[in-house]
Short mmCIF file of C-alpha atoms in Angstrom, two decimals:
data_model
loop_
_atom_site.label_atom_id
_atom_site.label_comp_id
_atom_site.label_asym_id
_atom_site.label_seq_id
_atom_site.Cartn_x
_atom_site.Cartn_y
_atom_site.Cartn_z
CA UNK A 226 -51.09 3.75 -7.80
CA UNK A 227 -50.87 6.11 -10.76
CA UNK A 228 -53.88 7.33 -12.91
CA UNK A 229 -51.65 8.43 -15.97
CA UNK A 230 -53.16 6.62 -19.25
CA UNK A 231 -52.28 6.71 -22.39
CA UNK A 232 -55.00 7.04 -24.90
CA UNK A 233 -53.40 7.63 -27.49
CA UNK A 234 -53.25 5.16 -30.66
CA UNK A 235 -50.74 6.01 -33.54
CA UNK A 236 -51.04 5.26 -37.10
CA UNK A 237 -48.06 2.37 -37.79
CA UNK A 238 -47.32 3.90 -41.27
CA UNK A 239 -47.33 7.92 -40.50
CA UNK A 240 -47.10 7.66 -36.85
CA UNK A 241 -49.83 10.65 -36.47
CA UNK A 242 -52.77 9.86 -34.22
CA UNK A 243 -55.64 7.87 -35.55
CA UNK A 244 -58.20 10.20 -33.47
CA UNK A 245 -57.87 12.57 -31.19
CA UNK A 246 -60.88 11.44 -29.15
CA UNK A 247 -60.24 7.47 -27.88
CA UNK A 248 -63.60 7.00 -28.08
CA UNK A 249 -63.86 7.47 -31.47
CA UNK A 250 -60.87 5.11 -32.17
CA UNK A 251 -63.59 1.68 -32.98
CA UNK A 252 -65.35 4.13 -35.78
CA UNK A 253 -62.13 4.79 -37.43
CA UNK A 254 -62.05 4.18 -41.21
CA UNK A 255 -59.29 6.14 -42.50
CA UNK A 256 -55.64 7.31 -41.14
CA UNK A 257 -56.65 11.61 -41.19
CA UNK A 258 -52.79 11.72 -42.23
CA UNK A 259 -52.12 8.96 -44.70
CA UNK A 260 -55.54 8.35 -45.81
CA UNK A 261 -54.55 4.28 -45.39
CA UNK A 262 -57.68 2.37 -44.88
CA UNK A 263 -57.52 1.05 -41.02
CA UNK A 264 -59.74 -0.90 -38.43
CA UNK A 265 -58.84 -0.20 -34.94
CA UNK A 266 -60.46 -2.84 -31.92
CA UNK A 267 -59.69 -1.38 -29.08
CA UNK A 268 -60.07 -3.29 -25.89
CA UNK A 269 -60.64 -2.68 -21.75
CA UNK A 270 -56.83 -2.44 -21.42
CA UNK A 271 -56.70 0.62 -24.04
CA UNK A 272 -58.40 3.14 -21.16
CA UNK A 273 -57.19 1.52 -18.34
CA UNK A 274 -55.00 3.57 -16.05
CA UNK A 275 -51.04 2.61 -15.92
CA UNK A 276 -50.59 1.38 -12.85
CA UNK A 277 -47.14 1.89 -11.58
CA UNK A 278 -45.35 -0.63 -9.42
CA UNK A 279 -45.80 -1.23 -5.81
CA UNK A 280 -43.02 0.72 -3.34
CA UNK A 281 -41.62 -1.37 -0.61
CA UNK A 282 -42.49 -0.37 3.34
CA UNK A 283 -39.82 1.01 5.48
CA UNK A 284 -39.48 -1.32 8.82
CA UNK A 285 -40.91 0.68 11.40
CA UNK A 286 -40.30 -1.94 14.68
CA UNK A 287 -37.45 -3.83 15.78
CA UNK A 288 -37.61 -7.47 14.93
CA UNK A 289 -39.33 -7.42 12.42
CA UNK A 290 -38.63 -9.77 9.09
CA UNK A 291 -36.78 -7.54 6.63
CA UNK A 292 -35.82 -8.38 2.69
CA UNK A 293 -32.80 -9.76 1.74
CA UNK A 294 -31.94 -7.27 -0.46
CA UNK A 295 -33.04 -4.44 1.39
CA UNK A 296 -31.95 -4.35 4.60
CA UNK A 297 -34.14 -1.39 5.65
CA UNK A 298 -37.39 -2.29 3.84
CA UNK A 299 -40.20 -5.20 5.43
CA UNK A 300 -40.10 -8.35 3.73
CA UNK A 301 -43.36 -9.05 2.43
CA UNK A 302 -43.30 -12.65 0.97
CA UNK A 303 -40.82 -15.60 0.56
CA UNK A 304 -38.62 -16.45 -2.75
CA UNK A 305 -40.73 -19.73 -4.18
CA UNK A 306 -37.58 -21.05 -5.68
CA UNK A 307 -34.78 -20.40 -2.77
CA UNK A 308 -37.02 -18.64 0.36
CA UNK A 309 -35.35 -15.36 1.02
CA UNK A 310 -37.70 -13.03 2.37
CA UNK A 311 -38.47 -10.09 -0.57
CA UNK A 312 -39.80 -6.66 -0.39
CA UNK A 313 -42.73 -5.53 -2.68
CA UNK A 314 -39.90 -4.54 -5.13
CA UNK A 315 -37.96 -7.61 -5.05
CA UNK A 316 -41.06 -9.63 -5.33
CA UNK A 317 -41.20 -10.68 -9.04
CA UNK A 318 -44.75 -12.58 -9.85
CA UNK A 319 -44.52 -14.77 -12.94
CA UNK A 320 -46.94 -17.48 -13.72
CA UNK A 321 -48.49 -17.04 -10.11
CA UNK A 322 -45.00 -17.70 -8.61
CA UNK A 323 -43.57 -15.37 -6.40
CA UNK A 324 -39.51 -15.09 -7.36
CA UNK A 325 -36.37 -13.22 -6.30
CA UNK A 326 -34.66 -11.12 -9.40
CA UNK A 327 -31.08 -13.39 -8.65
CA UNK A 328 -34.20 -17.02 -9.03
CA UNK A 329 -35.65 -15.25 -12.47
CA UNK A 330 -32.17 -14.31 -13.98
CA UNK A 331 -31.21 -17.97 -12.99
CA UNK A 332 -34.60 -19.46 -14.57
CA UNK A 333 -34.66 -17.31 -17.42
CA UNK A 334 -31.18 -18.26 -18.45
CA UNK A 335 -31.50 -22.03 -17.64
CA UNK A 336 -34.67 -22.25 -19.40
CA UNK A 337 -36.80 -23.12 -16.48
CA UNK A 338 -39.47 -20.57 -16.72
CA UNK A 339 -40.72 -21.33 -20.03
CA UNK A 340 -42.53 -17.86 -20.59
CA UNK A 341 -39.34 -15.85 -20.29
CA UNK A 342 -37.77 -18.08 -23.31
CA UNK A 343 -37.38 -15.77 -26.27
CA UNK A 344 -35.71 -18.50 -28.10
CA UNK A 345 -34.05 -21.89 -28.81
CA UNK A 346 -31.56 -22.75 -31.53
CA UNK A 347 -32.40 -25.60 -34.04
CA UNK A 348 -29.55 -27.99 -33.64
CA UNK A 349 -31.14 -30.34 -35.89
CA UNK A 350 -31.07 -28.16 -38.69
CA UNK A 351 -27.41 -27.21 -38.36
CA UNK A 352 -26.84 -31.09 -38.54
CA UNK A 353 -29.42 -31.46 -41.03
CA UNK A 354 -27.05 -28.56 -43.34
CA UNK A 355 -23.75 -30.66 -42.45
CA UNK A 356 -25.18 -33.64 -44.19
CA UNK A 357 -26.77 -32.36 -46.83
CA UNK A 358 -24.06 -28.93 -48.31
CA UNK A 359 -21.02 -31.61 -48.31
CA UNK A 360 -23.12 -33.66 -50.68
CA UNK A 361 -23.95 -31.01 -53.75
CA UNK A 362 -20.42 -29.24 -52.62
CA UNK A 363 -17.91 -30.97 -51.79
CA UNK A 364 -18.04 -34.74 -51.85
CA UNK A 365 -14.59 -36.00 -50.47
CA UNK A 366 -15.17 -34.08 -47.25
CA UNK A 367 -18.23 -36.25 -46.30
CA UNK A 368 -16.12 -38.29 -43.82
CA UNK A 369 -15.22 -35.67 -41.89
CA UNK A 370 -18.77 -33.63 -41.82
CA UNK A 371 -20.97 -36.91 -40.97
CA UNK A 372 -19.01 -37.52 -38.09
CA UNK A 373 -19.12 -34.13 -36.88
CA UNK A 374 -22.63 -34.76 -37.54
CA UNK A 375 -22.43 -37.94 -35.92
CA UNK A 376 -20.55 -35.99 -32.61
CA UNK A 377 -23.57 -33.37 -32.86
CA UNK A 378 -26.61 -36.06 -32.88
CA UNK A 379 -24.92 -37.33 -29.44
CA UNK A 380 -23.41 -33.95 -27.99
CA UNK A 381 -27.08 -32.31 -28.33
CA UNK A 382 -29.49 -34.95 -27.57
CA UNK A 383 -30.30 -33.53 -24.44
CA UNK A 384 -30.68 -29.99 -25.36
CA UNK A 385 -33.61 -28.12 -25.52
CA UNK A 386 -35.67 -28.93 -28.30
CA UNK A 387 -37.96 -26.95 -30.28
CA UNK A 388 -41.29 -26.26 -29.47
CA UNK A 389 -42.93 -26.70 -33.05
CA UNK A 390 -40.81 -29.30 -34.99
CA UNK A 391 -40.25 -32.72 -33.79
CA UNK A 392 -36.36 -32.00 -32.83
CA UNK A 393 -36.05 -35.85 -31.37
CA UNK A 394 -37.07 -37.51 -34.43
CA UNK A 395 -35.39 -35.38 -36.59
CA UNK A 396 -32.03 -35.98 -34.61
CA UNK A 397 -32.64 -39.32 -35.18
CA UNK A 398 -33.22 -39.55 -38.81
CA UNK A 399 -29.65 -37.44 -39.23
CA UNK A 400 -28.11 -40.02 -37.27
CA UNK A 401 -28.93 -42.43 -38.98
CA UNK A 402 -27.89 -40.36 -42.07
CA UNK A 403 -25.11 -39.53 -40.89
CA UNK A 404 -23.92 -42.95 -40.65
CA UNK A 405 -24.73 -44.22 -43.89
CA UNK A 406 -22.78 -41.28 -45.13
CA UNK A 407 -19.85 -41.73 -43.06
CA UNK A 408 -19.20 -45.67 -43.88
CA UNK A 409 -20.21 -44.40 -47.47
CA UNK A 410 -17.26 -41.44 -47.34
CA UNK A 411 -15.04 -43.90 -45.52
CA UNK A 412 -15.48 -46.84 -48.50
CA UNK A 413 -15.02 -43.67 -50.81
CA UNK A 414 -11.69 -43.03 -49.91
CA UNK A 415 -10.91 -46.15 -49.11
CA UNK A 416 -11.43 -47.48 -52.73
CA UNK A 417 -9.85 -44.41 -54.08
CA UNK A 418 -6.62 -44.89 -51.22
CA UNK A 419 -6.28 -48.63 -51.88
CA UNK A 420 -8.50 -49.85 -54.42
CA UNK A 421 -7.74 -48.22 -57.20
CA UNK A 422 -3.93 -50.21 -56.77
CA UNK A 423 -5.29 -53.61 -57.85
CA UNK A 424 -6.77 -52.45 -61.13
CA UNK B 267 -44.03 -29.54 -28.14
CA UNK B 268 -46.95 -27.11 -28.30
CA UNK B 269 -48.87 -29.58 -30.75
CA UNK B 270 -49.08 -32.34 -27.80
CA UNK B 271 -49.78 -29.41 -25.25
CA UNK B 272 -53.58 -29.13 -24.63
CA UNK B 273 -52.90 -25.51 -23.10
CA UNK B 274 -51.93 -24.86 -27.23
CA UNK B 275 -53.95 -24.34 -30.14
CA UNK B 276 -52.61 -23.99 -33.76
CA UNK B 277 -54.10 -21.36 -35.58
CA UNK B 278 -53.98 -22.71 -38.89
CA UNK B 279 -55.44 -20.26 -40.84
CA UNK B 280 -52.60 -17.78 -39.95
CA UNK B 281 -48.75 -17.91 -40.16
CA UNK B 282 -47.21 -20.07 -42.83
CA UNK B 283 -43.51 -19.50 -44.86
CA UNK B 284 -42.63 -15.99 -45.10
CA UNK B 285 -39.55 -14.00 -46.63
CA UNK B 286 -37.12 -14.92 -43.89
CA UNK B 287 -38.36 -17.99 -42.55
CA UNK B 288 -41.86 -19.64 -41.12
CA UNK B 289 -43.99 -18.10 -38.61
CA UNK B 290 -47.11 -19.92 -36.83
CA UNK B 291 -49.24 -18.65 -34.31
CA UNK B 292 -50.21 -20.79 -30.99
CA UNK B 293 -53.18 -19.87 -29.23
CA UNK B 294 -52.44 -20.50 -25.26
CA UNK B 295 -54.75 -19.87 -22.18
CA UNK B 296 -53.85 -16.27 -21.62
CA UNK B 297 -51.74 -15.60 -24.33
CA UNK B 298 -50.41 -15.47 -28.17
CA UNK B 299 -47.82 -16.97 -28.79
CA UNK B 300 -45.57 -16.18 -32.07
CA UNK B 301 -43.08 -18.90 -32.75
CA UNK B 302 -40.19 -17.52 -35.80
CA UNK B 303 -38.37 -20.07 -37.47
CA UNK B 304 -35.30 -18.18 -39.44
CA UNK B 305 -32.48 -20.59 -40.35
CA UNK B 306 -31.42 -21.77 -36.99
CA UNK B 307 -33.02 -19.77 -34.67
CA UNK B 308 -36.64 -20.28 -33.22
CA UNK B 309 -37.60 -17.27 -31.76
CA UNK B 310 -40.73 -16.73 -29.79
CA UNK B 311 -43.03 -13.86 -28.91
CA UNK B 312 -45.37 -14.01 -26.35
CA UNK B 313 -48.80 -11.31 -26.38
CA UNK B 314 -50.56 -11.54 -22.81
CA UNK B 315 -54.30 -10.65 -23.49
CA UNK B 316 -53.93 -8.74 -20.29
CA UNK B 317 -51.54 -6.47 -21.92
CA UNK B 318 -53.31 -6.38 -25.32
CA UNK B 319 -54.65 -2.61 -26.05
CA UNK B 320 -55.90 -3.08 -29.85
CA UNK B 321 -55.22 -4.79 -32.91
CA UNK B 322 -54.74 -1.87 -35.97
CA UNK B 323 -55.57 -3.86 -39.64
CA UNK B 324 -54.11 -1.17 -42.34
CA UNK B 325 -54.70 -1.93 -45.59
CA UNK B 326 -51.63 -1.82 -47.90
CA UNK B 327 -50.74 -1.58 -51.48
CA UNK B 328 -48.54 -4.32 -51.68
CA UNK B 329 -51.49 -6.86 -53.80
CA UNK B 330 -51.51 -3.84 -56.34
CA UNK B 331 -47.40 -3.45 -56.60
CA UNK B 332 -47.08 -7.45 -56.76
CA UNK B 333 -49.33 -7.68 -59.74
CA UNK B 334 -47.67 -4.42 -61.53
CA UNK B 335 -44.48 -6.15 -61.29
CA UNK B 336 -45.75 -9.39 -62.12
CA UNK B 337 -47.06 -7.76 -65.24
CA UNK B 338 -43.89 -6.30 -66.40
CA UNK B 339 -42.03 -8.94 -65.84
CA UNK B 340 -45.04 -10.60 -68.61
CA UNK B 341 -44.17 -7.87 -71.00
CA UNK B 342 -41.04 -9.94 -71.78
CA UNK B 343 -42.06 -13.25 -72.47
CA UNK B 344 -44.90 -12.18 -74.36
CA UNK B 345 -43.26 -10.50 -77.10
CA UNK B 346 -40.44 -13.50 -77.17
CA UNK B 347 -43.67 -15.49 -77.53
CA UNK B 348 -44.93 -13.64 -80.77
CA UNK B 349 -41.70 -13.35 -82.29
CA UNK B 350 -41.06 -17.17 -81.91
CA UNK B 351 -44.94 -17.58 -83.53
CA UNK B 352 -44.25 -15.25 -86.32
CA UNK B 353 -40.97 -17.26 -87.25
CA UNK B 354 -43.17 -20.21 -86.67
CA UNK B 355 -41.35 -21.76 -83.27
CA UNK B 356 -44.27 -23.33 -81.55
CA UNK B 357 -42.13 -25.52 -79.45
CA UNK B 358 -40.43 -22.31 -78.01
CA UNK B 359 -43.51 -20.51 -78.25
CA UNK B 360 -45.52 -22.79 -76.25
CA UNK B 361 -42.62 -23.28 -73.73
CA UNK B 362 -42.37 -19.07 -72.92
CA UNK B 363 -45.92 -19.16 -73.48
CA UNK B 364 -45.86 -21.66 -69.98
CA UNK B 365 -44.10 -18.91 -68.27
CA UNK B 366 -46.78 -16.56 -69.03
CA UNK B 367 -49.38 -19.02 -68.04
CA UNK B 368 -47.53 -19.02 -64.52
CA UNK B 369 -47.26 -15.51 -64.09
CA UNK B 370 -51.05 -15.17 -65.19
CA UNK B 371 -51.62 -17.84 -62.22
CA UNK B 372 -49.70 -15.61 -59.56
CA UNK B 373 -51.52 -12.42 -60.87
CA UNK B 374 -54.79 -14.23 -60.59
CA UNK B 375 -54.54 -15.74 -57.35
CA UNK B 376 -52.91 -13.13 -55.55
CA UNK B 377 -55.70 -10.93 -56.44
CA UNK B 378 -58.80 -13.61 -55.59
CA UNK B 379 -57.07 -13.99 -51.98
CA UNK B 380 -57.66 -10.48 -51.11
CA UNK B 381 -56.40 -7.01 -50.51
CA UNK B 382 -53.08 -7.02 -48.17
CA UNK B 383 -52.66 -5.57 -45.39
CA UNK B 384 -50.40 -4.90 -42.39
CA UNK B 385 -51.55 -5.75 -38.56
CA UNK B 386 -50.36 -4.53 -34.82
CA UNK B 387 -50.42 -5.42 -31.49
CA UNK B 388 -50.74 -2.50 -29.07
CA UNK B 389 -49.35 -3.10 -25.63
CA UNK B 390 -48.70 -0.19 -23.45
CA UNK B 391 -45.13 0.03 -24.16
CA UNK B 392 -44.59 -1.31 -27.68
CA UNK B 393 -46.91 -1.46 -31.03
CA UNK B 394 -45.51 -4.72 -32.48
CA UNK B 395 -46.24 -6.12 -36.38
CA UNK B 396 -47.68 -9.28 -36.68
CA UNK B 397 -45.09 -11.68 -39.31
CA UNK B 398 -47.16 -13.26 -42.30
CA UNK B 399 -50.40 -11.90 -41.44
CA UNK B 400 -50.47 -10.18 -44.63
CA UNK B 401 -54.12 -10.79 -46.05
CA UNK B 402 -57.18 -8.74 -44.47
CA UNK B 403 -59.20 -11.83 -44.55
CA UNK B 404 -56.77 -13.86 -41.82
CA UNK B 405 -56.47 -10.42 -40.12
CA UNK B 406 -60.19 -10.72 -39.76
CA UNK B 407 -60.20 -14.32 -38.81
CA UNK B 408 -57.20 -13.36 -36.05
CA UNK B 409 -60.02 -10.70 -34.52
CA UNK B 410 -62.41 -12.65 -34.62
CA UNK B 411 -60.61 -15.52 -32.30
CA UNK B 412 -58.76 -13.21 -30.18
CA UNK B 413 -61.66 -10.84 -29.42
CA UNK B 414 -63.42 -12.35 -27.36
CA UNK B 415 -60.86 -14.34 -25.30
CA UNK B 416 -59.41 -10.58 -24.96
CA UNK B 417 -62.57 -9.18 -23.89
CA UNK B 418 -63.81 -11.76 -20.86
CA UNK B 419 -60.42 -12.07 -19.81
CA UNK B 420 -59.95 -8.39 -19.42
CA UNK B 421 -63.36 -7.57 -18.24
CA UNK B 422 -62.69 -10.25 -15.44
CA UNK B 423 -59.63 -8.94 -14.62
CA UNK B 424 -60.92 -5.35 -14.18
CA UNK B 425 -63.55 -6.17 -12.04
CA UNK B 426 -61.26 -8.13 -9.88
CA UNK B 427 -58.99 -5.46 -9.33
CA UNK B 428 -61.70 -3.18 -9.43
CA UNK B 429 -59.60 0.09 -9.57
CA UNK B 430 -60.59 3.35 -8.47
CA UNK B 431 -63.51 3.88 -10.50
CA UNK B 432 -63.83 7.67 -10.22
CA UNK B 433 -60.37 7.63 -11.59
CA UNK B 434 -61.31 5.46 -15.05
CA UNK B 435 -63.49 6.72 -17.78
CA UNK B 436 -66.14 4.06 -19.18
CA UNK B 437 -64.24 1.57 -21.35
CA UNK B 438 -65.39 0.92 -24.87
CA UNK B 439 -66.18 -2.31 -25.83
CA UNK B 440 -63.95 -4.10 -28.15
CA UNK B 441 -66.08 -3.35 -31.47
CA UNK B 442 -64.53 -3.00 -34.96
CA UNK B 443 -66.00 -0.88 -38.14
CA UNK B 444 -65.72 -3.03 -41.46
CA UNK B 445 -64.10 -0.85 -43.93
CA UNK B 446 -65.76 -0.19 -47.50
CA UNK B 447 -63.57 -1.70 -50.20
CA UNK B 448 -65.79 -0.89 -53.25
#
């Protein structure tokens, strides 16, 4: 375990150090450099020593349960998702579980551990701009854009959806858009095909 | 969705439409969470109150620069205003004197809702900027929630790891100076 800390706090505009003592850091008023008016809370964490990360055991007797991707180093505790046996550096801790860095790269890119998400792209609103930009653009194309809207509605029901906007309902409500405007394109051209003939 | 999840709380008072898209901020058990909405793309930021340092609230300029272009932009539909009076246009008059009536409204409230300012996170490896906090009085409101859900969480923690204590100096307790804005 290391005792380096870092105690120092930075003003985000000049970059020069708010104080020079972090003890001081609550009773700041003022950057010294940039004279910006600033109020620093500084919590527990702030003078906490960095702790550095735990270093795997050698295996010192024959027999004895090694990692899986160490050969030389004692396994310490089993992979929660698949069971291998890990060393203290292959042992990964999120949200209490204990994974393998192969079980998190797998999670994290199949969405399964929700706190490593960084993101999710908004289907609906891609469908949402195919139904709408054909109408105020171009018109005669609104066959062909509601039913790739149509194709979309179906193609990304099951993906993930967002976390603050009803994606499900809004999916809906462009399918059902979508529709209208595709029997509405197709009656367009059809009129303007065969229609127009008999007049 | 996080407004179903009881682990979630909106914080209302913060986030809203920004430049580039709309931000809202989702207070979880242990953590911040900062949900980005820019055109397609939800992207989410997550601040463990473990990991939370300090919160710096620096005041900015940017209330003062918004009404001095707000005000110059004035300068030209006010004088279109008396020149359509003095040729006797009141329909036109009153019409560019609506646009000054608007611009008087965005001077007005922008300077009722308080000086603007900037806020970080400090974790120990990045200082990140908060999107859309850009008022000191949600700043304030965002210490005052976080504070002390920082604070037991982290006093907890250290007393359950306990760590050498020869080896840490006394930590300070999270406490904040107002700053004088007479």
């Amino acid at each position: 375990m290391s005792t380096a800390s870092n105690n120092v706090l930075n003003c985000p505009n000049c970059g020069k150090s708010l104080s020079d003592l972090p003890e001081m850091l609550p009773a700041v008023e003022r950057c010294p450099a940039c004279e910006r008016q600033t109020r620093v809370v500084v919590f527990p964490a702030f003078s906490r020593p960095v702790v550095k990360g735990a270093t795997a055991e050698a295996v010192m007797m024959e027999g004895e349960a090694t990692c899986f991707y160490h050969a030389k180093k004692r396994a310490q505790v089993p992979c929660d998702e698949c069971g291998r046996f890990l060393c203290a550096v292959c042992d990964l801790e999120v949200n209490g579980r204990h994974l393998c860095p192969q079980c998190l790269e797998t999670g994290a890119k199949k969405g399964k551990v929700q706190s490593l998400e960084r993101g999710r792209f908004r289907w609906d609103q891609v469908i949402s701009t195919l139904l709408v930009l054909p109408l105020i653009s171009c018109g005669f194309l609104l066959p062909l854009t509601s039913l790739a809207a149509l194709v979309l509605v179906v193609w990304k029901w099951k993906s993930p959806p967002s976390l603050v906007h009803n994606t499900r309902l809004s999916l809906i409500v462009c399918g059902v858009l979508a529709l209208i405007e595709f029997i509405g394109g197709c009656a367009f051209w059809w009129f303007m095909l065969f229609g127009s003939r008999r007049y | 969705m996080l407004k179903k999840d009881p682990n979630f709380t909106r914080l209302k008072k913060l986030g809203g439409r920004g430049y580039l898209g709309r931000v809202s901020y989702w207070l979880g058990v242990d953590h911040l969470l900062v949900v980005e909405v820019t055109n397609y793309n939800e992207r989410y930021r997550r601040f463990y109150f473990r990991d939370l340092q300090a919160v710096i609230v620096q005041r900015n300029r940017n209330r003062m620069w918004g009404n001095i272009v707000a005000g110059v932009i004035a300068i030209l539909p006010a004088l279109g205003a008396l020149a359509l009076l003095s040729d006797g246009e009141y329909a036109g008059a009153s019409l560019v004197g609506g646009i000054l009536v608007l611009i008087g409204i965005f001077i007005l409230s922008n300077t009722l809702r308080g000086p603007m300012c900037s806020v970080h996170l400090r974790t120990a490896v990045q200082t990140q900027k908060l999107a859309n906090i850009d008022r000191w009085r949600r700043a304030e409101f965002l210490i005052e929630t976080l504070t002390p859900l920082i604070q037991s969480l982290q006093v907890s923690a250290g007393e359950a790891q306990s760590p050498n204590p020869a080896t840490v100096s006394n930590p300070p307790a999270a406490s904040a100076v107002q700053p004088d804005f007479s």
